GROMACS .gro file of C-alpha atoms in nm:
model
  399
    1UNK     CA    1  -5.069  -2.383   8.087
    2UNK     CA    2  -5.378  -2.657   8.017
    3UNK     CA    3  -5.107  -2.882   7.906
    4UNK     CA    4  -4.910  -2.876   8.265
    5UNK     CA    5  -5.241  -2.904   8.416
    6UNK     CA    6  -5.381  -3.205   8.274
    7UNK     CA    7  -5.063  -3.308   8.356
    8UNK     CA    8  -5.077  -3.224   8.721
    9UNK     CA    9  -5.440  -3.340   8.744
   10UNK     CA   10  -5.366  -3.690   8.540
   11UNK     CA   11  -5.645  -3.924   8.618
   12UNK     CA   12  -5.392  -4.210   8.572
   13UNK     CA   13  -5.194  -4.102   8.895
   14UNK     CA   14  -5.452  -3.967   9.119
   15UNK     CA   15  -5.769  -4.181   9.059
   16UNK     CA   16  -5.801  -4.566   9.048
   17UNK     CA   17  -5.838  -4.717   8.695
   18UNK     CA   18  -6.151  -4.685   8.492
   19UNK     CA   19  -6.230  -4.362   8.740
   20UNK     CA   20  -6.218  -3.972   8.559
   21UNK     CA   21  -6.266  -3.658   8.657
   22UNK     CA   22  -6.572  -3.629   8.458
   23UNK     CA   23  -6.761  -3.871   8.678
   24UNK     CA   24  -6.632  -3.682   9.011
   25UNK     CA   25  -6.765  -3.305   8.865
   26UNK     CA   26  -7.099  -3.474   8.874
   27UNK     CA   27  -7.235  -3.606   9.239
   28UNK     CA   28  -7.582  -3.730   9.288
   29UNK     CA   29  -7.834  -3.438   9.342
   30UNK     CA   30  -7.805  -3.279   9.731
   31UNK     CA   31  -7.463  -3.406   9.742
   32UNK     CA   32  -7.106  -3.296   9.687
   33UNK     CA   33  -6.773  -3.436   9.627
   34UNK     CA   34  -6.452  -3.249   9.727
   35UNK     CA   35  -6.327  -3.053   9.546
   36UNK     CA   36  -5.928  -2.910   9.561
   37UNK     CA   37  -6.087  -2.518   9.506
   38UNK     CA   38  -6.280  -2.561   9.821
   39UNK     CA   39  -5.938  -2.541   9.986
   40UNK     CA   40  -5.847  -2.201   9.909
   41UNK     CA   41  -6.037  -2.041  10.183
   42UNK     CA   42  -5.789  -2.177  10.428
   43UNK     CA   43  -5.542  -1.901  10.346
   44UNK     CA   44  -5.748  -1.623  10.428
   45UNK     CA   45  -5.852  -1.866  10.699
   46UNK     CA   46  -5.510  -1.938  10.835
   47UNK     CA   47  -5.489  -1.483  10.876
   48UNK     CA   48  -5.801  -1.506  11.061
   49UNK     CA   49  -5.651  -1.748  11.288
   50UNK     CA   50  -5.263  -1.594  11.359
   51UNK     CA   51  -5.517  -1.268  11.480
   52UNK     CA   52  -5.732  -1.453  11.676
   53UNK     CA   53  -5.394  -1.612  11.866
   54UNK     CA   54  -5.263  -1.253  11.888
   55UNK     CA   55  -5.573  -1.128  12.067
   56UNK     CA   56  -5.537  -1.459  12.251
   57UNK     CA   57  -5.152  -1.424  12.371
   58UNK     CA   58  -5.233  -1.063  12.414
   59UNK     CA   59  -4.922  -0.941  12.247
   60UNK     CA   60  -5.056  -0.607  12.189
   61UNK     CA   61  -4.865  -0.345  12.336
   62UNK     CA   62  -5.096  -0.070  12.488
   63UNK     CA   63  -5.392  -0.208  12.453
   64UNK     CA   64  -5.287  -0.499  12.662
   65UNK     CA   65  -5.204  -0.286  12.968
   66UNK     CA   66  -5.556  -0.061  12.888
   67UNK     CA   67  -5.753  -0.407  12.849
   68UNK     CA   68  -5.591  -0.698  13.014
   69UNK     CA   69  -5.920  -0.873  13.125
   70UNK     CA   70  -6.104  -0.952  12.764
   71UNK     CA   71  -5.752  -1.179  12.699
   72UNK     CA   72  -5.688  -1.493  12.795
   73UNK     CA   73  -5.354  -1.646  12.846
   74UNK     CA   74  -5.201  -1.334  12.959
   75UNK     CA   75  -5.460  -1.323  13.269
   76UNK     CA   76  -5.378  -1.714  13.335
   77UNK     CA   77  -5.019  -1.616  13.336
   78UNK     CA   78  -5.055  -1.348  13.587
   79UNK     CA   79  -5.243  -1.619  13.808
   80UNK     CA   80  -4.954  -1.855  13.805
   81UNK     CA   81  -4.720  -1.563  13.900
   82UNK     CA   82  -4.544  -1.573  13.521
   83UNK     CA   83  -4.360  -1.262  13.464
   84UNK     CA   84  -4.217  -1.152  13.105
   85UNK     CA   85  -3.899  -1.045  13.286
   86UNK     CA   86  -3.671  -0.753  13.155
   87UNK     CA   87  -3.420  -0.932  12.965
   88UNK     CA   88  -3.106  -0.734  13.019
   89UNK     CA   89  -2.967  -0.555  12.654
   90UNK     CA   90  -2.601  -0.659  12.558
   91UNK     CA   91  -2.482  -0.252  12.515
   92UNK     CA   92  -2.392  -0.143  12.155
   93UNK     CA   93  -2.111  -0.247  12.037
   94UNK     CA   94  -1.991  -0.249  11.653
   95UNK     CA   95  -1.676  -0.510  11.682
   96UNK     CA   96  -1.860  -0.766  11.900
   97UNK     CA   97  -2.179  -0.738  11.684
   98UNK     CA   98  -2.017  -0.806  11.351
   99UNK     CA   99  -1.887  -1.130  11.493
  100UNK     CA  100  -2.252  -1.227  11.684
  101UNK     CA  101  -2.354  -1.210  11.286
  102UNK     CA  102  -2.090  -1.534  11.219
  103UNK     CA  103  -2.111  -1.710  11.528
  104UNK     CA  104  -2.303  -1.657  11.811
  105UNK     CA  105  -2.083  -1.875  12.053
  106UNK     CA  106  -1.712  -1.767  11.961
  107UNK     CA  107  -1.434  -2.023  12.070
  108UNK     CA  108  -1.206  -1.924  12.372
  109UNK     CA  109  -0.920  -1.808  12.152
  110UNK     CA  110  -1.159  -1.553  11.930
  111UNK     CA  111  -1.288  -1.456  12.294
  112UNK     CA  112  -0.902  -1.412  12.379
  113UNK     CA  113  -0.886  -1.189  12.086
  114UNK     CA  114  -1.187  -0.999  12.100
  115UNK     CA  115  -1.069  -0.966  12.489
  116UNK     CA  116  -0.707  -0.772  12.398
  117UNK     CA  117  -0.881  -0.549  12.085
  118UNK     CA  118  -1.123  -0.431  12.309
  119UNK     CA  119  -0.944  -0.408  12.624
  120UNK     CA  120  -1.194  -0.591  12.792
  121UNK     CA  121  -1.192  -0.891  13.074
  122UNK     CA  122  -1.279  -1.197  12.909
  123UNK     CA  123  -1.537  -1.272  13.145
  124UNK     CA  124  -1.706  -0.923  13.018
  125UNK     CA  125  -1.687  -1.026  12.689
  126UNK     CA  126  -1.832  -1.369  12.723
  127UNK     CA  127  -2.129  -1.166  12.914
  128UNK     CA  128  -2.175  -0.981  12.639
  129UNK     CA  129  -2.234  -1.243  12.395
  130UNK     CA  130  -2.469  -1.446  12.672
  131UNK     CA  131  -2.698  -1.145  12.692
  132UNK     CA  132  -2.699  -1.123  12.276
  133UNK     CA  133  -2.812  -1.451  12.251
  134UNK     CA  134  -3.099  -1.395  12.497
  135UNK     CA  135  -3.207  -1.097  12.358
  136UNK     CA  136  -3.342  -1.309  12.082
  137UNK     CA  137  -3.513  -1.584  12.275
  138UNK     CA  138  -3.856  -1.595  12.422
  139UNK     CA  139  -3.908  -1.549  12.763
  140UNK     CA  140  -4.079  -1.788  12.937
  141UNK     CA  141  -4.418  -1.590  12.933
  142UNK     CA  142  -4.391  -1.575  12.535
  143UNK     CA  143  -4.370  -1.978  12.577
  144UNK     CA  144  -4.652  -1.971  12.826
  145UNK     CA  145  -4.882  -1.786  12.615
  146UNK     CA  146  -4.769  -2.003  12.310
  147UNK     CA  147  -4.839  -2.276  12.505
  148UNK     CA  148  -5.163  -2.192  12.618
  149UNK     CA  149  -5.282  -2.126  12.233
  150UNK     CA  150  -5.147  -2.473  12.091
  151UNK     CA  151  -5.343  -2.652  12.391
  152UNK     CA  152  -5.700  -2.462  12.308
  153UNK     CA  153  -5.629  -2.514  11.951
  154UNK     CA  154  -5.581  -2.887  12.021
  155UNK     CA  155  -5.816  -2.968  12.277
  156UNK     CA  156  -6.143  -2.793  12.028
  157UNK     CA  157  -6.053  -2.944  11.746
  158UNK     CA  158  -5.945  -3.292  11.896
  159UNK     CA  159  -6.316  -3.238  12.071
  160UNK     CA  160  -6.477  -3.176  11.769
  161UNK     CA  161  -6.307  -3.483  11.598
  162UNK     CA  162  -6.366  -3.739  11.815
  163UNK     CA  163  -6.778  -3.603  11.833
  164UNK     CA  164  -6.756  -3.630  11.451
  165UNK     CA  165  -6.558  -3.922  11.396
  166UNK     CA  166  -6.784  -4.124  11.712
  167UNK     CA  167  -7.104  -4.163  11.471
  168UNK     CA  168  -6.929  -4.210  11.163
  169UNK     CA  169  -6.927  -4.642  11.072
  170UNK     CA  170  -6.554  -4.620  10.927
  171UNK     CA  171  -6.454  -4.547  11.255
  172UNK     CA  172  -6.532  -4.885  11.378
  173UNK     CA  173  -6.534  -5.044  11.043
  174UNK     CA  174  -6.229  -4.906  10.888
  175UNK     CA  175  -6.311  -5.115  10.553
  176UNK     CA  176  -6.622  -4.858  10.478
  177UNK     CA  177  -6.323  -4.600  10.435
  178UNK     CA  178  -6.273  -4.770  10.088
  179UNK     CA  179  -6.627  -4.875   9.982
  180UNK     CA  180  -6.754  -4.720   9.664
  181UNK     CA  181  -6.415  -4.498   9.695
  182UNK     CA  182  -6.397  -4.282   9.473
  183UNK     CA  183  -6.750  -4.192   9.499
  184UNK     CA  184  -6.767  -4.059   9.875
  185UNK     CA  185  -6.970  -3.755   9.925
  186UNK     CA  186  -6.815  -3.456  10.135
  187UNK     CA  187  -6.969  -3.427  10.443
  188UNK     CA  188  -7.009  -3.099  10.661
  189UNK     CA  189  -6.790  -3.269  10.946
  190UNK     CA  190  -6.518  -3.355  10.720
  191UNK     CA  191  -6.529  -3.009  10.564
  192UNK     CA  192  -6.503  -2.823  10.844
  193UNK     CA  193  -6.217  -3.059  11.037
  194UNK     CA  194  -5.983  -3.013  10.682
  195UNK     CA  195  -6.002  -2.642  10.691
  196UNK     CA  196  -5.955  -2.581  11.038
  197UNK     CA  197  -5.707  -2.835  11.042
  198UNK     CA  198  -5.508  -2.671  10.734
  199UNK     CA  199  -5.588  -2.301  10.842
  200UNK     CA  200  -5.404  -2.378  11.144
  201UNK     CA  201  -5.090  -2.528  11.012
  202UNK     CA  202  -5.065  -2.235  10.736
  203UNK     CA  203  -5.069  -1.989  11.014
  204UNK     CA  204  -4.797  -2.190  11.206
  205UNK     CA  205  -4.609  -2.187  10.887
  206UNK     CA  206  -4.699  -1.812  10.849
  207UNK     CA  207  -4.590  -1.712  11.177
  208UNK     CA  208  -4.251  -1.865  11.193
  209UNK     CA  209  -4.142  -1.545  10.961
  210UNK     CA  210  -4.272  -1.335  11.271
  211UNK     CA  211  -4.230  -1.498  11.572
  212UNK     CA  212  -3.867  -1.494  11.720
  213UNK     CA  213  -3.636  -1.735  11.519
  214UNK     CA  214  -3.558  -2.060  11.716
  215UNK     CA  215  -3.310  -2.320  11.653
  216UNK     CA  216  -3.529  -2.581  11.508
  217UNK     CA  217  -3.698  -2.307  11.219
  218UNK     CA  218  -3.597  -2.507  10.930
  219UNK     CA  219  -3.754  -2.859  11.085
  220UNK     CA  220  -4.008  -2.719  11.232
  221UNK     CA  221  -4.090  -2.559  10.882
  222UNK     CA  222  -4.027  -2.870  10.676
  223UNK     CA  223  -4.277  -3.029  10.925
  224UNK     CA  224  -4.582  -2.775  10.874
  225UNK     CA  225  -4.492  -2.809  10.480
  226UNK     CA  226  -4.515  -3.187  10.508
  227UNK     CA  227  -4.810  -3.200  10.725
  228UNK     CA  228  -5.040  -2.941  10.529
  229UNK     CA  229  -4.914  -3.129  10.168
  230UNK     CA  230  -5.023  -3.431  10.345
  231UNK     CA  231  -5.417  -3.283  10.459
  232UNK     CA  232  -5.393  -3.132  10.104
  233UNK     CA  233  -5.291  -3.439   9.942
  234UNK     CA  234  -5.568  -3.658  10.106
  235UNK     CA  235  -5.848  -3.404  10.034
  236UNK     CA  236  -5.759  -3.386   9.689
  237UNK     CA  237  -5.790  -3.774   9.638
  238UNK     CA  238  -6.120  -3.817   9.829
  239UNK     CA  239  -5.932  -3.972  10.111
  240UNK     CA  240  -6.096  -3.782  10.391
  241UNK     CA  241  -6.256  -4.131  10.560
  242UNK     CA  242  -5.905  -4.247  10.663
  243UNK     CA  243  -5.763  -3.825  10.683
  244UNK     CA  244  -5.990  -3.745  10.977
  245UNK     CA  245  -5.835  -4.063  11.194
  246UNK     CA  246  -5.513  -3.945  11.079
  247UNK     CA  247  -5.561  -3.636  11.223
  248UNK     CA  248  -5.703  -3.684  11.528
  249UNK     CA  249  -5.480  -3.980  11.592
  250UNK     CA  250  -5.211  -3.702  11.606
  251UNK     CA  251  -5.417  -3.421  11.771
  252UNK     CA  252  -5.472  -3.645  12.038
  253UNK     CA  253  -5.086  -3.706  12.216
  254UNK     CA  254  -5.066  -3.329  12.161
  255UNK     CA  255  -5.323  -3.191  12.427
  256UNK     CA  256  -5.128  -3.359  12.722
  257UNK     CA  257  -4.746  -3.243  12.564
  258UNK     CA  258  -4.890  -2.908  12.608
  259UNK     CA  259  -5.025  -2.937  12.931
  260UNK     CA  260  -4.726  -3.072  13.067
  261UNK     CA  261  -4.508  -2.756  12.911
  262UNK     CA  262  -4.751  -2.494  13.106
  263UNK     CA  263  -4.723  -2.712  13.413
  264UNK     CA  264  -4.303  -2.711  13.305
  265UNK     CA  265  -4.290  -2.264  13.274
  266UNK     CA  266  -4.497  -2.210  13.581
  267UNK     CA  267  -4.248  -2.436  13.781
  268UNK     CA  268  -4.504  -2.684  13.870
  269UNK     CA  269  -4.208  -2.956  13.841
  270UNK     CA  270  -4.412  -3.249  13.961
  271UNK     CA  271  -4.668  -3.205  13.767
  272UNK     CA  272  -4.456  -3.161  13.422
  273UNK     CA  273  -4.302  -3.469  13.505
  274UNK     CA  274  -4.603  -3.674  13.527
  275UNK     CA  275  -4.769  -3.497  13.228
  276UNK     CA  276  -4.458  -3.573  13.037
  277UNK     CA  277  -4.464  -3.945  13.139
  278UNK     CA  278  -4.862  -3.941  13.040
  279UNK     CA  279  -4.801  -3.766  12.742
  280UNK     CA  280  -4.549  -4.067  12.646
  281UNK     CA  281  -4.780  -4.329  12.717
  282UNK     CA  282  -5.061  -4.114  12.472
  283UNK     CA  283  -4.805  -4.098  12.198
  284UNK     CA  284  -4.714  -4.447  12.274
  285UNK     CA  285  -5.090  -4.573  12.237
  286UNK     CA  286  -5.216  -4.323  11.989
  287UNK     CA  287  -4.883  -4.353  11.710
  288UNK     CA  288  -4.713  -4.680  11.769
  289UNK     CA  289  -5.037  -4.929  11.829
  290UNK     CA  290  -5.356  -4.726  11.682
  291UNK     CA  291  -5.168  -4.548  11.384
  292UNK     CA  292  -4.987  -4.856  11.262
  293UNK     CA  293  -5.172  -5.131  11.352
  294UNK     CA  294  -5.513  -4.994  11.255
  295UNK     CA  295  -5.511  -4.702  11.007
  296UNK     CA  296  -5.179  -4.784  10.820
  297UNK     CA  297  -5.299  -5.165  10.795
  298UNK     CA  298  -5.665  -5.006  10.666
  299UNK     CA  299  -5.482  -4.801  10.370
  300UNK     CA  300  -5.239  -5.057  10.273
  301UNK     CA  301  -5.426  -5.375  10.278
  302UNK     CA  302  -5.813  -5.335  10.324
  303UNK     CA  303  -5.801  -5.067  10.042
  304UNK     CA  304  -5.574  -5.302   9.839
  305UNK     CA  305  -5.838  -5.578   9.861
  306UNK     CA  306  -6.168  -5.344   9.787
  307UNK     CA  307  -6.008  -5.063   9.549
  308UNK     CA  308  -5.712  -5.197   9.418
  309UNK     CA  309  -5.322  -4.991   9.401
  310UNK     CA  310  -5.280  -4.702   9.148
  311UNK     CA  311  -4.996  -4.449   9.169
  312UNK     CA  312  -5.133  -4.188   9.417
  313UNK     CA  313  -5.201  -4.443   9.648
  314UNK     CA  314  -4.828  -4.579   9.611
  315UNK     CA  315  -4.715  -4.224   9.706
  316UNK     CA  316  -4.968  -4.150  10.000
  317UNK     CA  317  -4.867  -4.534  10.159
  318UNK     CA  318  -4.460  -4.451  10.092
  319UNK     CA  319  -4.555  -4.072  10.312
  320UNK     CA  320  -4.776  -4.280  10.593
  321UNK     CA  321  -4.446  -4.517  10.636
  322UNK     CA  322  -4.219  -4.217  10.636
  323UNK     CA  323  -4.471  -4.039  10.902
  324UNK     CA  324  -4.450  -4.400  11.112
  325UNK     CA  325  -4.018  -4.399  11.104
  326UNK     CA  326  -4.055  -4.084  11.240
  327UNK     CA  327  -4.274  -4.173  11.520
  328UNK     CA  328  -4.050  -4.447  11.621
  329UNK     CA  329  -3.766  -4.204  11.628
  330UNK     CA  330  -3.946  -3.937  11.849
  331UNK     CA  331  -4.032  -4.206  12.048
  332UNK     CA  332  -3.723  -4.349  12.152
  333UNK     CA  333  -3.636  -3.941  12.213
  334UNK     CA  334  -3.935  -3.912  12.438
  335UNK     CA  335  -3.852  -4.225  12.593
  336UNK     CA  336  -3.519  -4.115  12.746
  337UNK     CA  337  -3.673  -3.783  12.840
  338UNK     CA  338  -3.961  -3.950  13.025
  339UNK     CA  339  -3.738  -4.230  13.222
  340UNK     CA  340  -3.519  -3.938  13.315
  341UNK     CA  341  -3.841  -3.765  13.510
  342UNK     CA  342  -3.906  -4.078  13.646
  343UNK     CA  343  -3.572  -4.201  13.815
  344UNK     CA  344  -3.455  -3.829  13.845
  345UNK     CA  345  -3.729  -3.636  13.855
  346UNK     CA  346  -3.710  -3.360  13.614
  347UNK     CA  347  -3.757  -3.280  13.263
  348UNK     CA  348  -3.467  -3.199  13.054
  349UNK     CA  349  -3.407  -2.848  12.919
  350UNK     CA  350  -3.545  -2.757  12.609
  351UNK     CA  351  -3.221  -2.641  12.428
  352UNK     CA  352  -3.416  -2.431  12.129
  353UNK     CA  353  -3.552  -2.120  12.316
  354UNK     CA  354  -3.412  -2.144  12.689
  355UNK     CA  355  -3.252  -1.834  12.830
  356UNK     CA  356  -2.860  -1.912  12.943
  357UNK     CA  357  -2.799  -1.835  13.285
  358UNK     CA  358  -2.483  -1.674  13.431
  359UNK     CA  359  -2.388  -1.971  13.645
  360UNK     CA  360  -2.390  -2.200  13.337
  361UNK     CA  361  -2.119  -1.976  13.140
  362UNK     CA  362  -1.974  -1.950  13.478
  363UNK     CA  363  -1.931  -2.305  13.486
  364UNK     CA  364  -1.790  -2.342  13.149
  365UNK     CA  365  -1.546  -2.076  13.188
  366UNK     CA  366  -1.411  -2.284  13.524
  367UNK     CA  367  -1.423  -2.605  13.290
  368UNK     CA  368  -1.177  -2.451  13.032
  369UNK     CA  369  -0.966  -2.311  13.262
  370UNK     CA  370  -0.907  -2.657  13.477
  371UNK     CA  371  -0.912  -2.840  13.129
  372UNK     CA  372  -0.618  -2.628  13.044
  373UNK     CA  373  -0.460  -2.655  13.390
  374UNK     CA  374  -0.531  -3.045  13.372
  375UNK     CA  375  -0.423  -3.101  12.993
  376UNK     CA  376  -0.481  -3.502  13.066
  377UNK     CA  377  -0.841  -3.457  13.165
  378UNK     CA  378  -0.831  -3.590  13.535
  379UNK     CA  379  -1.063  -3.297  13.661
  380UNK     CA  380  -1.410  -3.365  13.525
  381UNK     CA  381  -1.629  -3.125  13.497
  382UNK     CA  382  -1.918  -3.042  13.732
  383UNK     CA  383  -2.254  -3.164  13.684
  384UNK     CA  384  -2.562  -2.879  13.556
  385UNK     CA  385  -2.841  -2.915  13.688
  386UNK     CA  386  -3.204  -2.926  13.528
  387UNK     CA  387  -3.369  -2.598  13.513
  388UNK     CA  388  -3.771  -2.578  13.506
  389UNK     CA  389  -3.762  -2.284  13.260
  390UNK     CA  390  -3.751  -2.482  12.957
  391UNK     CA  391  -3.910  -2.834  12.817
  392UNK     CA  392  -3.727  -3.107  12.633
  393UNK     CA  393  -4.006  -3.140  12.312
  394UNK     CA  394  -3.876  -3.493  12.237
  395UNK     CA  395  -3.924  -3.450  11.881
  396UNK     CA  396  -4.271  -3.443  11.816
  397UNK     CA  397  -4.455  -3.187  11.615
  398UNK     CA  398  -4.634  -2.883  11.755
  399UNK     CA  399  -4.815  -3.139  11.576
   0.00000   0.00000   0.00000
């Protein structure tokens, strides 16, 4: 076990050369250096923080209905006239289930099937698996509250950062992130931003397991991982200078993507659309010009010049890149989505958690049928339009 630790912990890959460990247990008197322990309260943290967002969403049964006043998004919800709706129950059936288990959206010849074994009208069996698949999806009240959470979240902590980060030199200096580096003492501010920071992604990772299951679970989870192995990653190597801009950088785009998505469920349509386009131009300014251009360029050549390369800053410059493709990807995604609002004026559908209407399998239906009656395609099929229930997320993180 001490073997694969001092592996783990080898001062050849996470410090620069002629730095130990030794000279980082020991910090001038009054002062303190991080530490990777300290980082262990942000589990029981990240508990304290999925209770305080189910207080918040007030998704508490009775006690809702007996004390709807001392929550908050719930009561904003109400104000914007944002009902749960009764989602109507697909009724019991053993046949049709065992197939929602292998695909949720049989083809029209297992529908044909299913339609002669049961005796039923094909249109009754395509209604049946419609409502299945929206029994599992949030309504748009669950997405409200959700909503609402993400965007307090954001705008405290992006708050807090910016009054932190506004009276620290490195800010405006972005060469005093490296200066005596190692040997940067851990400051309350910095503290506090990591855990927070961390709690919070832990309980988004934690509550995927609970909430309903969406489409995008498995990128959405590989996302939290990478994200809280990145704030771990940084706080581990004494990188928290440079971490906090990371962070905030990111926090910042964030705050308007979630204003726009309330604006989107409560059918303000207008107003989504110009959030959307404003939330573009953030994520433009804040990940394409600031992120690259000023933080990237800090850690790969102002720390070159003043500390030097060693392997763990290889690694954390080869994950900074990675982050930055990514960005450019979202951002062509968000790019389409926003000239879309602005030349037709709505947001596209979010396609992960949006409950079907009948008219659209209506539609469909009518599409097969005329694509079979028109076998050389010269009836095209009928344009859907946008609904206001859902939000195109454009790829970015609930970042």
């Amino acid at each position: 076990m001490n073997s694969l630790s001092a592996w783990f912990w080898s001062e050849s890959f996470w410090l620069p050369p002629n730095v130990t460990w030794a000279e980082l247990e020991h910090p001038p008197p009054g002062e303190e250096y991080p530490r990777a322990d300290q980082l262990l309260s942000c589990l029981p943290l990240a508990f304290g923080v999925l209770a305080v967002r189910v207080l918040f969403e007030s998704r508490i049964g009775c006690w809702l209905s007996a004390y709807p006043n001392r929550l908050v998004a719930k009561p904003c919800a109400n104000i914007l006239q944002i009902q749960a709706g009764e989602s109507r129950r697909a009724q019991p059936n053993a046949v049709l289930e065992r197939v929602f288990t292998s695909t949720t959206s049989p083809e029209s010849r297992r529908v044909e099937g299913l339609s002669k074994q049961l005796d039923w009208d094909v249109r009754k069996v395509q209604r049946w698996f419609r409502l299945r698949r929206n029994q599992d999806k949030p309504s748009t009240l669950t997405k409200f509250c959700e909503s609402m959470w993400r965007l307090t979240f954001y705008t405290g902590i992006f708050t807090y950062a910016i009054r932190y980060l506004w009276v620290s030199p490195w800010m405006w200096d972005t060469r005093q992130c490296w200066y005596n580096y190692p040997f940067q003492t851990l400051s309350p501010g910095q503290y506090n931003y990591y855990v927070a920071e961390l709690a919070f992604y832990w309980s988004l990772m934690f509550s995927q397991f609970t909430d309903i299951k969406r489409k995008d679970f498995l990128i959405m989870f590989v996302h939290h991982l990478a994200t809280i192995t990145l704030i771990t990653f940084s706080y581990c190597n004494n990188m928290l200078r440079i971490g906090t801009m990371v962070m905030c950088v990111h926090d910042a785009s964030d705050i308007v993507l979630e204003l726009a998505k309330l604006a989107n469920y409560a059918k303000y349509q207008r107003i989504c659309d110009t959030g959307f386009v404003v939330f573009s131009i953030v994520f433009f300014i804040t990940r394409l010009v600031i992120y690259p251009f000023w933080i990237i360029y800090s850690v790969l050549v102002e720390s070159w010049e003043i500390v030097g390369p060693y392997r763990s800053w290889w690694l954390l410059n080869g994950l900074l890149l990675v982050l930055q493709s990514l960005h450019v990807f979202w951002f062509y995604l968000i790019a389409r989505i926003a000239i879309k609002a602005i030349f037709k004026g709505k947001v596209a559908k979010d396609d992960r958690s949006d409950i079907e209407s009948s008219s659209e399998e209506e539609t469909d239906t009518n599409v097969k049928s005329r694509n079979k009656s028109h076998p050389n395609g010269s009836e095209q099929s009928p344009k859907k339009e946008n609904g206001t229930n859902g939000f195109a997320k454009g790829g970015t993180k609930d970042h």
